[in-house]
Short mmCIF file of C-alpha atoms in Angstrom, two decimals:
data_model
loop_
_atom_site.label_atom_id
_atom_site.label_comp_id
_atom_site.label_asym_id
_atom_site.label_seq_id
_atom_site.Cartn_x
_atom_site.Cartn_y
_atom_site.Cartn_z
CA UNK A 589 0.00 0.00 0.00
CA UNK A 590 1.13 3.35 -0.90
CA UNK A 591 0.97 5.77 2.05
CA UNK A 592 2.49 8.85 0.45
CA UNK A 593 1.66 10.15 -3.01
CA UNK A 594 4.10 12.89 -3.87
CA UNK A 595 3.64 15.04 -7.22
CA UNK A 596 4.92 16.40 -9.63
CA UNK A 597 8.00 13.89 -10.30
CA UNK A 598 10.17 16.81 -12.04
CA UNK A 599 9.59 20.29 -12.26
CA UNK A 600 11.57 23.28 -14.18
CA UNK A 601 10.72 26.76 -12.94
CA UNK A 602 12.50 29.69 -14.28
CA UNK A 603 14.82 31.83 -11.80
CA UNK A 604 12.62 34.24 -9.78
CA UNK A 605 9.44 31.92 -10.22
CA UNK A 606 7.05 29.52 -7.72
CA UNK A 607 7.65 26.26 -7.45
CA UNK A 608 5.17 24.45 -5.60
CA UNK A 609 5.62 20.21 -4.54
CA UNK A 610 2.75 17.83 -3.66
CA UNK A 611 1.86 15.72 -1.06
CA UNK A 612 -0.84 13.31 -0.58
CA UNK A 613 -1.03 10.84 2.27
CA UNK A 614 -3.37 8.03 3.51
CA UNK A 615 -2.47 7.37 7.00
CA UNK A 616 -4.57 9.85 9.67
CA UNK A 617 -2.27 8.91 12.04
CA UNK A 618 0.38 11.10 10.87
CA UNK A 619 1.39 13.91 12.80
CA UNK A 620 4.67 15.52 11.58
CA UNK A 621 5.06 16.45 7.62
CA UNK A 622 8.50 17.33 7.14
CA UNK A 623 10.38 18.20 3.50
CA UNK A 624 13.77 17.04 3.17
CA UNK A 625 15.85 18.61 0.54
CA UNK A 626 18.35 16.29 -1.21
CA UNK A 627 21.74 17.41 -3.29
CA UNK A 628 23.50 15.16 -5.65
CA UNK A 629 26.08 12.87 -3.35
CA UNK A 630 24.74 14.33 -0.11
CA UNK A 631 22.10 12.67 2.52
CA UNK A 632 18.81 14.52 2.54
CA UNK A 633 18.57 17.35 5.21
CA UNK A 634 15.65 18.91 6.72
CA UNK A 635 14.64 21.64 5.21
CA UNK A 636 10.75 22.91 7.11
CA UNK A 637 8.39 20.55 8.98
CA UNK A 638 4.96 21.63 9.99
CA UNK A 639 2.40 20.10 12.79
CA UNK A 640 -1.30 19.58 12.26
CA UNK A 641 -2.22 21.70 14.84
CA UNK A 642 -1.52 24.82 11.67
CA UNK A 643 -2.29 25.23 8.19
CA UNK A 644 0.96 26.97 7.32
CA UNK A 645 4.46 27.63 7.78
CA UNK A 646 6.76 29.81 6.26
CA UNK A 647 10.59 30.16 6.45
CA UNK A 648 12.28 32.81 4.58
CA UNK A 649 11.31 31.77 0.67
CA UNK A 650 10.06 28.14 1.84
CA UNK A 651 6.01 27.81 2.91
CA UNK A 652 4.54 24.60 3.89
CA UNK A 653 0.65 24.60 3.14
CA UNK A 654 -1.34 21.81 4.94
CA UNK A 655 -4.79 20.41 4.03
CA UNK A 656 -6.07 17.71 6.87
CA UNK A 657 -9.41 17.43 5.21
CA UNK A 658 -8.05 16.74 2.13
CA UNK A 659 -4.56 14.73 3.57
CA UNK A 660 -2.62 16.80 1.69
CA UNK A 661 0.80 19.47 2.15
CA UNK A 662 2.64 21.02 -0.38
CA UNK A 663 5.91 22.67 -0.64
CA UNK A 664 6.32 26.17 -1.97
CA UNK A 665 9.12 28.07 -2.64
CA UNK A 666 8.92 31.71 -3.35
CA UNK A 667 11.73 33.87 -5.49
CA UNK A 668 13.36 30.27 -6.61
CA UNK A 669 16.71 30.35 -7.44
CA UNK A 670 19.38 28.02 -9.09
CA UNK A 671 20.64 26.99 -6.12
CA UNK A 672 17.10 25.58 -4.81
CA UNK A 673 17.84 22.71 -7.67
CA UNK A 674 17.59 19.32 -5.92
CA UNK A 675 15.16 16.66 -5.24
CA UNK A 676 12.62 16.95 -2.38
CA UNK A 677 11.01 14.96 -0.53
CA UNK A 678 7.94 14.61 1.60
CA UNK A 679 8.18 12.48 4.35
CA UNK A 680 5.40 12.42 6.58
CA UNK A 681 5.63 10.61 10.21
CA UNK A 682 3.74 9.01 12.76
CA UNK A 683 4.59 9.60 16.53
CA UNK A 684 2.88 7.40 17.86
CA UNK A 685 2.90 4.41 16.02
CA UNK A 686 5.32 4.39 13.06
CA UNK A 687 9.42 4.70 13.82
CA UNK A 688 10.81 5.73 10.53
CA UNK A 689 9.96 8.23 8.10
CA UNK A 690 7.73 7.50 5.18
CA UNK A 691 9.33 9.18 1.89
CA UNK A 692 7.72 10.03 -1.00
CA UNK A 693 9.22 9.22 -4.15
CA UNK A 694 11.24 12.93 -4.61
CA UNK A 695 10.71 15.64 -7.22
CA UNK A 696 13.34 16.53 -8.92
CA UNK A 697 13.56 20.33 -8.85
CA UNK A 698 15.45 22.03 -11.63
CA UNK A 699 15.61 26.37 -11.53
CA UNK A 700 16.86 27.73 -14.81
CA UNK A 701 19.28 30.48 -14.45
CA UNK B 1418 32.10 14.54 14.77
CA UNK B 1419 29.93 17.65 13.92
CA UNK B 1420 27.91 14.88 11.56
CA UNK B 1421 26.78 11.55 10.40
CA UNK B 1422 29.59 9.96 8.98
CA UNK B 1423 29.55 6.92 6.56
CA UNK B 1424 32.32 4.63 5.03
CA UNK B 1425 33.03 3.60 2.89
CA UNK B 1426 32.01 6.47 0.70
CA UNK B 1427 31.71 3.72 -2.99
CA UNK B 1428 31.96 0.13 -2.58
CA UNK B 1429 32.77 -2.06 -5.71
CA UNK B 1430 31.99 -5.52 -4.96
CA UNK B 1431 31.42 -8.95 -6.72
CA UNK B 1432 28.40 -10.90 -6.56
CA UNK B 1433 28.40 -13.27 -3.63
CA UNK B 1434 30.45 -11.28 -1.25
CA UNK B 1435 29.47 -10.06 1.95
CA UNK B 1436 30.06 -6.02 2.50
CA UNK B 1437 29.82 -4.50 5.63
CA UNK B 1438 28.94 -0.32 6.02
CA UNK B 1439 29.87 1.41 9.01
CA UNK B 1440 27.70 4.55 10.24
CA UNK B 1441 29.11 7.14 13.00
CA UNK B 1442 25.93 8.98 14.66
CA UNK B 1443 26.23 11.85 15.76
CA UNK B 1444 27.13 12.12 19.47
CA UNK B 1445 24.46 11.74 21.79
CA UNK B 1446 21.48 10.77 19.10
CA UNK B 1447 19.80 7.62 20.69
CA UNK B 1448 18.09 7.05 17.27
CA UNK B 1449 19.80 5.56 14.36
CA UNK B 1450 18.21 4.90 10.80
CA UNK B 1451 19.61 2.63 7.67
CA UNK B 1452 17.48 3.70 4.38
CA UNK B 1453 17.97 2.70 1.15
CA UNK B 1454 17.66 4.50 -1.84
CA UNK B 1455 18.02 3.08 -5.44
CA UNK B 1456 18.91 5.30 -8.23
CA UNK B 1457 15.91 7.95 -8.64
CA UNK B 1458 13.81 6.37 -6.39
CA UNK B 1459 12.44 7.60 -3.12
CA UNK B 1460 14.19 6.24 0.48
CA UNK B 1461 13.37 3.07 1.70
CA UNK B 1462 13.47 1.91 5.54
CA UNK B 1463 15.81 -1.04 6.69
CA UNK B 1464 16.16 -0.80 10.21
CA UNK B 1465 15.66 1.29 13.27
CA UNK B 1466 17.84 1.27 16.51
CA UNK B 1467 16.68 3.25 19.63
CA UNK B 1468 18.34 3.11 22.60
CA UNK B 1469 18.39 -0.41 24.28
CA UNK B 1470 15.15 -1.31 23.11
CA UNK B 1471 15.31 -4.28 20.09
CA UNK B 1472 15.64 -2.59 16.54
CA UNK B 1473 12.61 -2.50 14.27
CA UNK B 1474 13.79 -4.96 11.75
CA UNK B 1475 10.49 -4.79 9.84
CA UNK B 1476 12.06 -3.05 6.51
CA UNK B 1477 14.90 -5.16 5.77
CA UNK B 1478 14.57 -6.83 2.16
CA UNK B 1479 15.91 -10.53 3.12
CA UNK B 1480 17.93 -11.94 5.96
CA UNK B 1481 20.60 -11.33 3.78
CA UNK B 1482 20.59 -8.04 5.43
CA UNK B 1483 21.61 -7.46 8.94
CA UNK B 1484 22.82 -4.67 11.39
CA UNK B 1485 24.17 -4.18 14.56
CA UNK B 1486 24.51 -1.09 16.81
CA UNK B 1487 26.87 -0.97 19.51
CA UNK B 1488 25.04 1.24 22.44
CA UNK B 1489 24.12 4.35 21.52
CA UNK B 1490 27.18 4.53 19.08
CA UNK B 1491 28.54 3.20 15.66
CA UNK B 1492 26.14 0.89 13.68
CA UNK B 1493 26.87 -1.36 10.88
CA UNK B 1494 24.85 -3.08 8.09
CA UNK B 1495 25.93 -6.36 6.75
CA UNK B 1496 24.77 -7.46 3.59
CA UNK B 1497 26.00 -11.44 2.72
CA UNK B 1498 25.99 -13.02 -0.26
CA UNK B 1499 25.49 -9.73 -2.14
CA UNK B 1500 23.46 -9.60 -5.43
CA UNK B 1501 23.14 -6.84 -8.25
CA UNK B 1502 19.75 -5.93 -7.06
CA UNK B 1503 21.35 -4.58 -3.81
CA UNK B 1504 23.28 -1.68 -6.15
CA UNK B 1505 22.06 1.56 -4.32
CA UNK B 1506 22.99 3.98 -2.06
CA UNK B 1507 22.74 2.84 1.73
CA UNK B 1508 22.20 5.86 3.96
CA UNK B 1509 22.40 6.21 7.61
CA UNK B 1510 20.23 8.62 9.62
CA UNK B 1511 20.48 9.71 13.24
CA UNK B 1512 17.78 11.78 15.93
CA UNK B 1513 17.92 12.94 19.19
CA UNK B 1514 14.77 12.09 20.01
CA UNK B 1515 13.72 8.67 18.05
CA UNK B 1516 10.10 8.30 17.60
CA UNK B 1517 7.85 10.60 20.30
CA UNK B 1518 8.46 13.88 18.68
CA UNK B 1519 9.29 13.32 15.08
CA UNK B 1520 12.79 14.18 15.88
CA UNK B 1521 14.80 15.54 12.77
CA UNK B 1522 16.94 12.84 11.41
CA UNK B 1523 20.31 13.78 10.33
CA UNK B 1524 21.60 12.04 7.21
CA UNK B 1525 24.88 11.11 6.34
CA UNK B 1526 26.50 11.19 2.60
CA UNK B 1527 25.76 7.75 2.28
CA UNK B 1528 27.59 4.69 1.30
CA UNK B 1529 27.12 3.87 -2.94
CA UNK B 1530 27.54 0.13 -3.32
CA UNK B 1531 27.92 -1.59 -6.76
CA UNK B 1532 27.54 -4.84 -7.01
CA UNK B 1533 28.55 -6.48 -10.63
#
């Protein structure tokens, strides 16, 4: 069974534009919905995590929108720039029950210069 | 160390060897994490250590696969009798906090292990 549903699988945004990363989930019991951000070579790294308890979060360029009806989040990122080219992932996690993180399959995010 | 530290960095191995991948947590973590992650794809859970308690075993692919964890400290997985379907990139993860407040894992660089 698939528990996370993340969308689109690449994206290309131009330098200065929105790019904006899906997530859909199944589980209710979820409680954390982080994004990791992942360069080439490196380990993925945190980059903003929201709780249920709010529907959004924003750090600097990087908002996390969150939909409980709907099971939903999504990543947006403001102003993108070349550098913000990696692959994200969602990775949604239950305290309670679950012990590891549940990763979506990545987007590949590529910001033209 | 001031990270999550991995070696080897690239392992080159024949099919039917055993390899064995260290991970260094960072100091003080109680939580340590193996993922694996095949070209292009998403992560996928092996194993979980947390303190004392018995690792969650419940994502590794064969018993083929095995890890240890040496208290709170340096873990290693063991894969035997290695085939090309284990090609990926192994990854080790480590949190402060393990499971009761989605503590942030920390990921190392990973360990990329071909297998011909």
């Amino acid at each position: 069974q698939q528990q996370v549903k993340q969308s689109p699988q690449s994206l290309i945004v131009q330098k200065g534009g929105i790019s904006i990363i899906n997530c859909a989930y199944e589980n209710t019991a979820f409680d954390y919905f982080p994004w990791y951000q992942q360069f080439p070579g490196k380990g993925p790294a945190l980059l903003i995590a929201i709780r249920p308890d709010v529907s959004e979060k924003k750090e600097g360029r990087f908002t996390i929108s969150f939909n409980k009806s709907a099971k939903q989040f999504s990543l947006h990122i403001m102003d993108s720039q070349p550098g913000d080219s990696a692959t994200y992932f969602c990775a949604p996690f239950s305290s309670g029950s679950a012990r590891q993180l549940t990763f979506g399959s990545g987007t590949q995010l590529t910001v033209l210069p | 160390g001031a990270g999550v530290s991995q070696s080897p960095s690239n392992k080159v191995t024949e099919k039917g060897k055993d390899v064995e991948l260290r991970c260094d947590p960072i100091s003080g973590h109680t939580a340590l994490y193996w993922y694996r992650q095949r070209l292009g794809q998403g992560l996928e859970f092996l194993i979980y250590f947390q303190g004392n308690s018995a690792p969650d075993k419940s994502g590794l692919p064969s018993d083929r696969f095995s890890a240890e964890r040496t208290g709170e400290s340096v873990s290693t997985l063991t894969i035997q009798r290695t085939q090309q379907e284990d090609s990926a990139v192994y990854l080790c993860a480590s949190s402060f906090t393990g499971t009761s407040l989605g503590g942030t894992q920390y990921f190392g660089p990973g360990t990329r292990l071909l297998v011909l």
